[in-house]
Amino acid sequence: MTRSENHESATTRRAVLRTAAGLSAVPLLAGTTAAAAPGEDEILRQMADAFGRQLRSPIMRTPAEQGLDYEDVTFQAIDGVPIEGWFIPARGSDRLIIANHPMGFNRSGLPGHLEPWRSIWSSSGNDFEVDLVPDYKILHDAGYHVLAYDLRNSGLSGAANGGIASSGIFESRDVLGSLRYARERRDTKGMRIGLFSRCLGCSSTFHAMSRDPRAFEGVRCLVGPQPVTMEVIMARRLVMAGVPADRIDELERLVVLRTGIPFAARQPREWAKGVRVPTFLYQVHDDTLTEPSDVQAMFDNIPVADKRLQWVRGTNRRFDGYLEFQRRPQPMLEWFASHMD
């Protein structure tokens, strides 16, 4: 291997390492250089560390940039964690969309074009900004109030559970808290509710439905971009980092030591069996960070007849899936309209 090839390999490995499935930035060890990438054991350790404490991304955008009036709101998850969000009113409407966000993001999106997020995501081709606020403009203009919030340990919401990433288990409490808040708030109680739950937010919604199905009585529908199984992403991460795939069990052991939660417990495929509302999932088919079979299995496990799975083609960048709604919103708007009108 030439020196330039060695440098490129080391740089790629460190970028993949820091990605750690998008959960957290992982700094290089003191004294680590471009020519001395971490060994397999160190890669596993740092990947596991990323589960132990998540990196918060900043709120970089507001609804005002889209010409929207909005209210800063706070409410409690069902276990008391303070959750921060925006309420964007749509005058004269009796329909509400509750929106959350992908892992590592917040309600406004992710500054993937800035450091450290650019380095975190660049190995998978996702080193660009995802601004989610245009989504809220589209929903508002279609006649929906919007409640958009930060999941725990994200954005401006409260720290909880030691800052660990639970892949939807603890975050499901935030989903349930958002429903309770919407039903208790004076100007939204009694409204028809739809859910726009993205990635981690969708996995969290699946878990919440499995945990407390009665909380979703009256919810009209769910649109869920790109839910994901953590073990699937991490298996891809290992291969991209040059670590043998058969070391996934060792990675899981290290993750358990930091969080107490094995991969076997982080199973949105199983949680999908608890979904009882009409559900529209969509996913980048050739996403470098996951496998089509993962979302397909979730879709197949949803035990309702009124469901749809749409593939996003022509890209392998996961972030393009998060931008699909603002690029081609009509299928999702038709789904909401057909179930909430």
CSV table of C-alpha atoms in Angstrom, one decimal:
chain,number,residue,atom,x,y,z
A,1,MET,CA,0.0,0.0,0.0
A,2,THR,CA,1.4,3.4,-0.9
A,3,ARG,CA,1.7,6.2,1.6
A,4,SER,CA,-1.2,8.1,0.0
A,5,GLU,CA,-3.3,4.9,0.0
A,6,ASN,CA,-2.5,4.3,3.6
A,7,HIS,CA,-3.4,7.9,4.5
A,8,GLU,CA,-6.7,7.6,2.6
A,9,SER,CA,-7.5,4.3,4.3
A,10,ALA,CA,-6.7,5.7,7.8
A,11,THR,CA,-8.7,8.8,7.1
A,12,THR,CA,-11.7,6.8,5.9
A,13,ARG,CA,-11.6,4.5,8.9
A,14,ARG,CA,-11.5,7.4,11.3
A,15,ALA,CA,-14.5,9.1,9.5
A,16,VAL,CA,-16.5,5.8,9.7
A,17,LEU,CA,-15.5,5.4,13.3
A,18,ARG,CA,-16.7,8.9,14.2
A,19,THR,CA,-19.9,8.3,12.3
A,20,ALA,CA,-20.8,5.4,14.7
A,21,ALA,CA,-24.2,5.2,13.0
A,22,GLY,CA,-24.7,8.9,13.3
A,23,LEU,CA,-25.2,8.7,17.1
A,24,SER,CA,-22.3,10.8,18.3
A,25,ALA,CA,-19.0,12.3,17.3
A,26,VAL,CA,-16.0,10.3,18.6
A,27,PRO,CA,-12.8,12.2,19.0
A,28,LEU,CA,-9.5,10.8,18.0
A,29,LEU,CA,-7.4,9.5,20.9
A,30,ALA,CA,-4.5,11.8,22.0
A,31,GLY,CA,-1.5,11.1,19.8
A,32,THR,CA,-3.5,9.4,17.0
A,33,THR,CA,-2.3,10.5,13.6
A,34,ALA,CA,-3.6,10.0,10.0
A,35,ALA,CA,-1.0,7.3,9.5
A,36,ALA,CA,-2.0,5.4,12.7
A,37,ALA,CA,-5.7,4.6,12.6
A,38,PRO,CA,-7.2,2.9,15.7
A,39,GLY,CA,-7.0,-0.9,15.8
A,40,GLU,CA,-10.1,-3.1,15.8
A,41,ASP,CA,-10.5,-3.1,19.6
A,42,GLU,CA,-10.2,0.6,19.7
A,43,ILE,CA,-12.8,1.0,17.0
A,44,LEU,CA,-15.2,-1.2,18.9
A,45,ARG,CA,-14.6,0.7,22.1
A,46,GLN,CA,-15.2,4.1,20.5
A,47,MET,CA,-18.3,2.9,18.7
A,48,ALA,CA,-19.7,1.7,22.0
A,49,ASP,CA,-18.8,5.0,23.6
A,50,ALA,CA,-21.0,6.7,21.1
A,51,PHE,CA,-24.0,4.9,22.5
A,52,GLY,CA,-23.0,6.1,26.0
A,53,ARG,CA,-23.4,9.8,25.3
A,54,GLN,CA,-25.0,11.4,22.3
A,55,LEU,CA,-23.7,14.5,20.6
A,56,ARG,CA,-26.4,17.2,20.5
A,57,SER,CA,-26.8,19.1,17.2
A,58,PRO,CA,-27.7,22.8,17.5
A,59,ILE,CA,-31.0,24.5,16.6
A,60,MET,CA,-29.8,26.3,13.4
A,61,ARG,CA,-33.2,27.2,11.8
A,62,THR,CA,-36.5,28.5,13.0
A,63,PRO,CA,-40.0,28.6,11.4
A,64,ALA,CA,-39.6,32.4,11.1
A,65,GLU,CA,-37.2,31.8,8.2
A,66,GLN,CA,-40.2,30.2,6.3
A,67,GLY,CA,-42.4,33.1,7.2
A,68,LEU,CA,-44.3,31.1,9.9
A,69,ASP,CA,-45.6,32.4,13.2
A,70,TYR,CA,-44.7,30.0,16.0
A,71,GLU,CA,-44.6,29.5,19.7
A,72,ASP,CA,-41.8,28.1,21.7
A,73,VAL,CA,-43.4,25.4,23.9
A,74,THR,CA,-42.3,23.0,26.6
A,75,PHE,CA,-44.0,19.9,27.9
A,76,GLN,CA,-43.1,16.8,29.8
A,77,ALA,CA,-42.4,13.3,28.6
A,78,ILE,CA,-44.4,10.8,30.5
A,79,ASP,CA,-41.5,10.2,32.9
A,80,GLY,CA,-41.1,14.0,33.5
A,81,VAL,CA,-38.2,14.8,31.2
A,82,PRO,CA,-38.6,18.4,29.9
A,83,ILE,CA,-39.2,18.4,26.1
A,84,GLU,CA,-38.8,21.6,24.0
A,85,GLY,CA,-40.6,22.3,20.8
A,86,TRP,CA,-42.4,24.6,18.4
A,87,PHE,CA,-46.1,25.0,17.9
A,88,ILE,CA,-46.9,26.4,14.5
A,89,PRO,CA,-50.6,27.4,14.2
A,90,ALA,CA,-52.7,27.1,11.1
A,91,ARG,CA,-55.7,29.5,11.5
A,92,GLY,CA,-59.1,27.8,11.2
A,93,SER,CA,-57.8,24.3,11.1
A,94,ASP,CA,-58.8,21.4,13.4
A,95,ARG,CA,-56.0,19.1,12.2
A,96,LEU,CA,-52.6,18.7,13.9
A,97,ILE,CA,-49.4,17.0,12.8
A,98,ILE,CA,-46.9,16.0,15.6
A,99,ALA,CA,-43.4,15.8,14.2
A,100,ASN,CA,-40.1,14.5,15.7
A,101,HIS,CA,-36.7,13.8,14.1
A,102,PRO,CA,-34.0,11.4,13.2
A,103,MET,CA,-31.1,10.2,15.4
A,104,GLY,CA,-28.5,12.9,16.0
A,105,PHE,CA,-30.8,15.6,14.6
A,106,ASN,CA,-33.2,17.9,16.3
A,107,ARG,CA,-36.5,19.5,15.3
A,108,SER,CA,-34.7,22.0,12.9
A,109,GLY,CA,-32.5,19.4,11.2
A,110,LEU,CA,-28.8,18.8,11.2
A,111,PRO,CA,-25.9,21.1,10.1
A,112,GLY,CA,-24.2,18.3,8.2
A,113,HIS,CA,-22.1,20.9,6.2
A,114,LEU,CA,-20.4,22.1,9.4
A,115,GLU,CA,-17.9,20.4,11.7
A,116,PRO,CA,-18.0,18.1,13.5
A,117,TRP,CA,-21.1,16.8,11.8
A,118,ARG,CA,-19.5,17.0,8.3
A,119,SER,CA,-16.7,14.6,9.4
A,120,ILE,CA,-19.2,12.4,11.3
A,121,TRP,CA,-21.3,11.8,8.2
A,122,SER,CA,-18.9,12.3,5.3
A,123,SER,CA,-17.9,8.6,4.9
A,124,SER,CA,-21.4,7.7,3.9
A,125,GLY,CA,-21.8,10.7,1.6
A,126,ASN,CA,-24.2,12.6,3.9
A,127,ASP,CA,-22.0,15.7,4.5
A,128,PHE,CA,-24.6,18.3,3.7
A,129,GLU,CA,-27.3,20.2,5.7
A,130,VAL,CA,-30.7,18.8,6.3
A,131,ASP,CA,-33.1,21.7,7.0
A,132,LEU,CA,-36.4,20.2,8.3
A,133,VAL,CA,-38.2,23.6,8.7
A,134,PRO,CA,-39.5,23.6,5.1
A,135,ASP,CA,-41.4,20.5,6.0
A,136,TYR,CA,-43.4,22.5,8.5
A,137,LYS,CA,-44.1,25.2,5.9
A,138,ILE,CA,-45.5,22.5,3.6
A,139,LEU,CA,-47.7,21.1,6.3
A,140,HIS,CA,-48.8,24.5,7.5
A,141,ASP,CA,-49.8,25.6,4.0
A,142,ALA,CA,-51.7,22.3,3.5
A,143,GLY,CA,-53.9,23.3,6.5
A,144,TYR,CA,-52.2,21.6,9.5
A,145,HIS,CA,-51.1,22.9,12.8
A,146,VAL,CA,-47.7,21.5,13.6
A,147,LEU,CA,-46.1,20.5,16.9
A,148,ALA,CA,-42.4,19.8,16.3
A,149,TYR,CA,-40.2,18.7,19.2
A,150,ASP,CA,-36.8,17.6,20.2
A,151,LEU,CA,-36.4,14.1,21.6
A,152,ARG,CA,-34.6,13.7,24.9
A,153,ASN,CA,-30.9,14.3,24.8
A,154,SER,CA,-31.4,16.2,21.6
A,155,GLY,CA,-31.7,19.8,20.6
A,156,LEU,CA,-32.9,21.8,23.6
A,157,SER,CA,-34.8,19.0,25.4
A,158,GLY,CA,-33.7,17.7,28.7
A,159,ALA,CA,-30.9,15.3,29.4
A,160,ALA,CA,-32.1,11.9,30.6
A,161,ASN,CA,-31.0,8.3,31.3
A,162,GLY,CA,-27.4,9.4,31.5
A,163,GLY,CA,-27.5,10.7,28.0
A,164,ILE,CA,-27.5,7.3,26.4
A,165,ALA,CA,-28.9,6.3,23.1
A,166,SER,CA,-31.7,3.7,23.6
A,167,SER,CA,-32.8,3.5,19.9
A,168,GLY,CA,-36.4,4.3,20.8
A,169,ILE,CA,-37.0,2.7,24.1
A,170,PHE,CA,-36.7,5.7,26.4
A,171,GLU,CA,-37.5,8.1,23.6
A,172,SER,CA,-40.9,6.5,23.3
A,173,ARG,CA,-41.8,8.3,26.5
A,174,ASP,CA,-41.4,11.6,24.6
A,175,VAL,CA,-43.8,10.4,21.9
A,176,LEU,CA,-46.4,9.6,24.6
A,177,GLY,CA,-45.7,13.0,26.2
A,178,SER,CA,-46.3,14.8,23.0
A,179,LEU,CA,-49.7,13.2,22.6
A,180,ARG,CA,-50.7,14.0,26.1
A,181,TYR,CA,-49.7,17.6,25.6
A,182,ALA,CA,-51.6,17.9,22.4
A,183,ARG,CA,-54.7,16.5,24.1
A,184,GLU,CA,-54.4,18.8,27.1
A,185,ARG,CA,-53.5,22.0,25.4
A,186,ARG,CA,-56.5,24.3,25.3
A,187,ASP,CA,-56.3,25.1,21.6
A,188,THR,CA,-55.5,21.7,20.3
A,189,LYS,CA,-57.5,19.3,22.5
A,190,GLY,CA,-60.1,17.5,20.3
A,191,MET,CA,-58.1,18.0,17.1
A,192,ARG,CA,-57.6,15.2,14.6
A,193,ILE,CA,-54.0,14.1,15.0
A,194,GLY,CA,-51.5,12.7,12.5
A,195,LEU,CA,-47.9,11.7,13.2
A,196,PHE,CA,-44.8,12.5,11.2
A,197,SER,CA,-42.2,10.5,12.9
A,198,ARG,CA,-38.7,10.3,11.3
A,199,CYS,CA,-36.1,7.6,11.7
A,200,LEU,CA,-35.4,7.3,15.5
A,201,GLY,CA,-38.7,9.2,16.0
A,202,CYS,CA,-40.5,6.5,14.0
A,203,SER,CA,-38.8,3.6,15.9
A,204,SER,CA,-39.7,5.5,19.1
A,205,THR,CA,-43.3,5.7,17.9
A,206,PHE,CA,-43.5,2.0,17.2
A,207,HIS,CA,-42.2,1.3,20.7
A,208,ALA,CA,-44.7,3.7,22.2
A,209,MET,CA,-47.6,2.0,20.3
A,210,SER,CA,-46.4,-1.4,21.6
A,211,ARG,CA,-46.1,-0.1,25.2
A,212,ASP,CA,-49.4,1.9,25.4
A,213,PRO,CA,-51.7,1.3,22.5
A,214,ARG,CA,-54.6,3.1,24.2
A,215,ALA,CA,-52.6,6.4,23.9
A,216,PHE,CA,-53.0,6.2,20.1
A,217,GLU,CA,-56.7,5.7,20.1
A,218,GLY,CA,-58.1,8.4,17.8
A,219,VAL,CA,-54.7,9.0,16.1
A,220,ARG,CA,-55.6,9.1,12.4
A,221,CYS,CA,-52.3,8.0,10.7
A,222,LEU,CA,-48.6,7.8,10.8
A,223,VAL,CA,-46.0,8.9,8.1
A,224,GLY,CA,-42.7,7.3,9.0
A,225,PRO,CA,-39.5,8.1,7.1
A,226,GLN,CA,-36.7,5.6,7.5
A,227,PRO,CA,-37.1,3.7,10.8
A,228,VAL,CA,-34.0,1.7,11.4
A,229,THR,CA,-32.7,-1.3,13.4
A,230,MET,CA,-29.5,-0.4,15.2
A,231,GLU,CA,-27.9,-3.7,14.8
A,232,VAL,CA,-28.3,-3.4,11.0
A,233,ILE,CA,-26.5,0.0,10.9
A,234,MET,CA,-23.8,-1.2,13.2
A,235,ALA,CA,-23.1,-4.3,11.1
A,236,ARG,CA,-22.6,-2.0,8.1
A,237,ARG,CA,-20.4,0.3,10.2
A,238,LEU,CA,-18.1,-2.5,11.2
A,239,VAL,CA,-17.6,-3.6,7.6
A,240,MET,CA,-17.0,0.0,6.4
A,241,ALA,CA,-14.4,0.4,9.2
A,242,GLY,CA,-12.6,-2.8,8.2
A,243,VAL,CA,-13.7,-4.7,11.3
A,244,PRO,CA,-14.8,-8.3,10.7
A,245,ALA,CA,-18.6,-8.6,10.8
A,246,ASP,CA,-18.4,-11.5,13.3
A,247,ARG,CA,-17.3,-9.0,16.0
A,248,ILE,CA,-20.8,-7.6,16.2
A,249,ASP,CA,-21.3,-9.7,19.4
A,250,GLU,CA,-18.3,-8.0,21.0
A,251,LEU,CA,-19.6,-4.6,20.0
A,252,GLU,CA,-22.9,-5.5,21.6
A,253,ARG,CA,-21.2,-6.6,24.8
A,254,LEU,CA,-19.4,-3.2,25.0
A,255,VAL,CA,-22.7,-1.4,24.3
A,256,VAL,CA,-24.4,-3.2,27.1
A,257,LEU,CA,-21.6,-2.2,29.5
A,258,ARG,CA,-22.3,1.5,28.6
A,259,THR,CA,-26.1,1.5,28.3
A,260,GLY,CA,-27.5,-1.8,29.8
A,261,ILE,CA,-29.4,-2.3,26.5
A,262,PRO,CA,-28.4,-5.0,24.1
A,263,PHE,CA,-29.1,-4.9,20.4
A,264,ALA,CA,-31.6,-7.7,20.9
A,265,ALA,CA,-33.8,-5.2,22.9
A,266,ARG,CA,-33.5,-2.5,20.2
A,267,GLN,CA,-36.0,-4.1,17.7
A,268,PRO,CA,-38.3,-1.8,15.8
A,269,ARG,CA,-39.2,-4.8,13.6
A,270,GLU,CA,-40.8,-6.3,16.7
A,271,TRP,CA,-42.3,-3.1,17.9
A,272,ALA,CA,-44.0,-2.6,14.4
A,273,LYS,CA,-46.3,-5.5,15.4
A,274,GLY,CA,-47.9,-3.1,17.8
A,275,VAL,CA,-48.9,-0.5,15.2
A,276,ARG,CA,-52.6,0.0,14.9
A,277,VAL,CA,-52.9,3.1,12.8
A,278,PRO,CA,-52.7,3.5,9.0
A,279,THR,CA,-49.0,3.8,8.2
A,280,PHE,CA,-46.9,5.1,5.3
A,281,LEU,CA,-43.2,4.3,5.5
A,282,TYR,CA,-40.6,5.5,3.0
A,283,GLN,CA,-36.9,4.7,2.7
A,284,VAL,CA,-33.8,5.3,0.5
A,285,HIS,CA,-33.6,1.9,-1.2
A,286,ASP,CA,-29.8,1.9,-1.7
A,287,ASP,CA,-29.0,3.6,1.6
A,288,THR,CA,-25.3,2.9,2.4
A,289,LEU,CA,-26.1,2.8,6.1
A,290,THR,CA,-28.7,0.1,6.1
A,291,GLU,CA,-30.4,-2.6,4.1
A,292,PRO,CA,-33.8,-2.5,2.3
A,293,SER,CA,-34.8,-5.7,4.1
A,294,ASP,CA,-34.8,-3.9,7.4
A,295,VAL,CA,-37.6,-1.5,6.6
A,296,GLN,CA,-39.4,-4.1,4.5
A,297,ALA,CA,-39.5,-6.4,7.6
A,298,MET,CA,-41.0,-3.6,9.7
A,299,PHE,CA,-43.6,-2.9,7.0
A,300,ASP,CA,-44.5,-6.6,6.7
A,301,ASN,CA,-44.9,-6.8,10.5
A,302,ILE,CA,-47.4,-3.9,10.7
A,303,PRO,CA,-50.7,-5.7,11.3
A,304,VAL,CA,-53.0,-3.3,9.5
A,305,ALA,CA,-54.3,-3.5,6.0
A,306,ASP,CA,-54.1,0.2,5.4
A,307,LYS,CA,-50.3,0.7,4.9
A,308,ARG,CA,-47.9,1.7,2.2
A,309,LEU,CA,-44.1,1.4,1.6
A,310,GLN,CA,-42.4,3.8,-0.8
A,311,TRP,CA,-38.8,3.5,-1.9
A,312,VAL,CA,-36.7,6.5,-2.7
A,313,ARG,CA,-34.6,5.7,-5.7
A,314,GLY,CA,-31.6,7.3,-7.5
A,315,THR,CA,-29.5,7.9,-4.4
A,316,ASN,CA,-27.6,6.0,-1.8
A,317,ARG,CA,-27.5,9.0,0.6
A,318,ARG,CA,-29.7,8.5,3.7
A,319,PHE,CA,-30.2,12.2,4.1
A,320,ASP,CA,-31.9,12.4,0.7
A,321,GLY,CA,-34.7,10.3,2.4
A,322,TYR,CA,-35.1,13.0,5.0
A,323,LEU,CA,-35.4,15.6,2.3
A,324,GLU,CA,-37.9,13.6,0.2
A,325,PHE,CA,-40.9,15.2,1.7
A,326,GLN,CA,-40.0,18.7,0.8
A,327,ARG,CA,-38.8,17.6,-2.7
A,328,ARG,CA,-41.9,15.4,-3.5
A,329,PRO,CA,-44.5,15.9,-0.8
A,330,GLN,CA,-47.6,14.9,-2.7
A,331,PRO,CA,-47.7,11.2,-1.7
A,332,MET,CA,-47.4,12.0,2.0
A,333,LEU,CA,-49.8,14.9,1.8
A,334,GLU,CA,-52.3,12.7,0.1
A,335,TRP,CA,-51.9,10.1,2.8
A,336,PHE,CA,-52.5,12.7,5.6
A,337,ALA,CA,-55.5,14.2,3.7
A,338,SER,CA,-57.1,10.8,3.1
A,339,HIS,CA,-57.0,9.9,6.7
A,340,MET,CA,-57.5,13.3,8.4
A,341,ASP,CA,-60.1,15.1,6.3
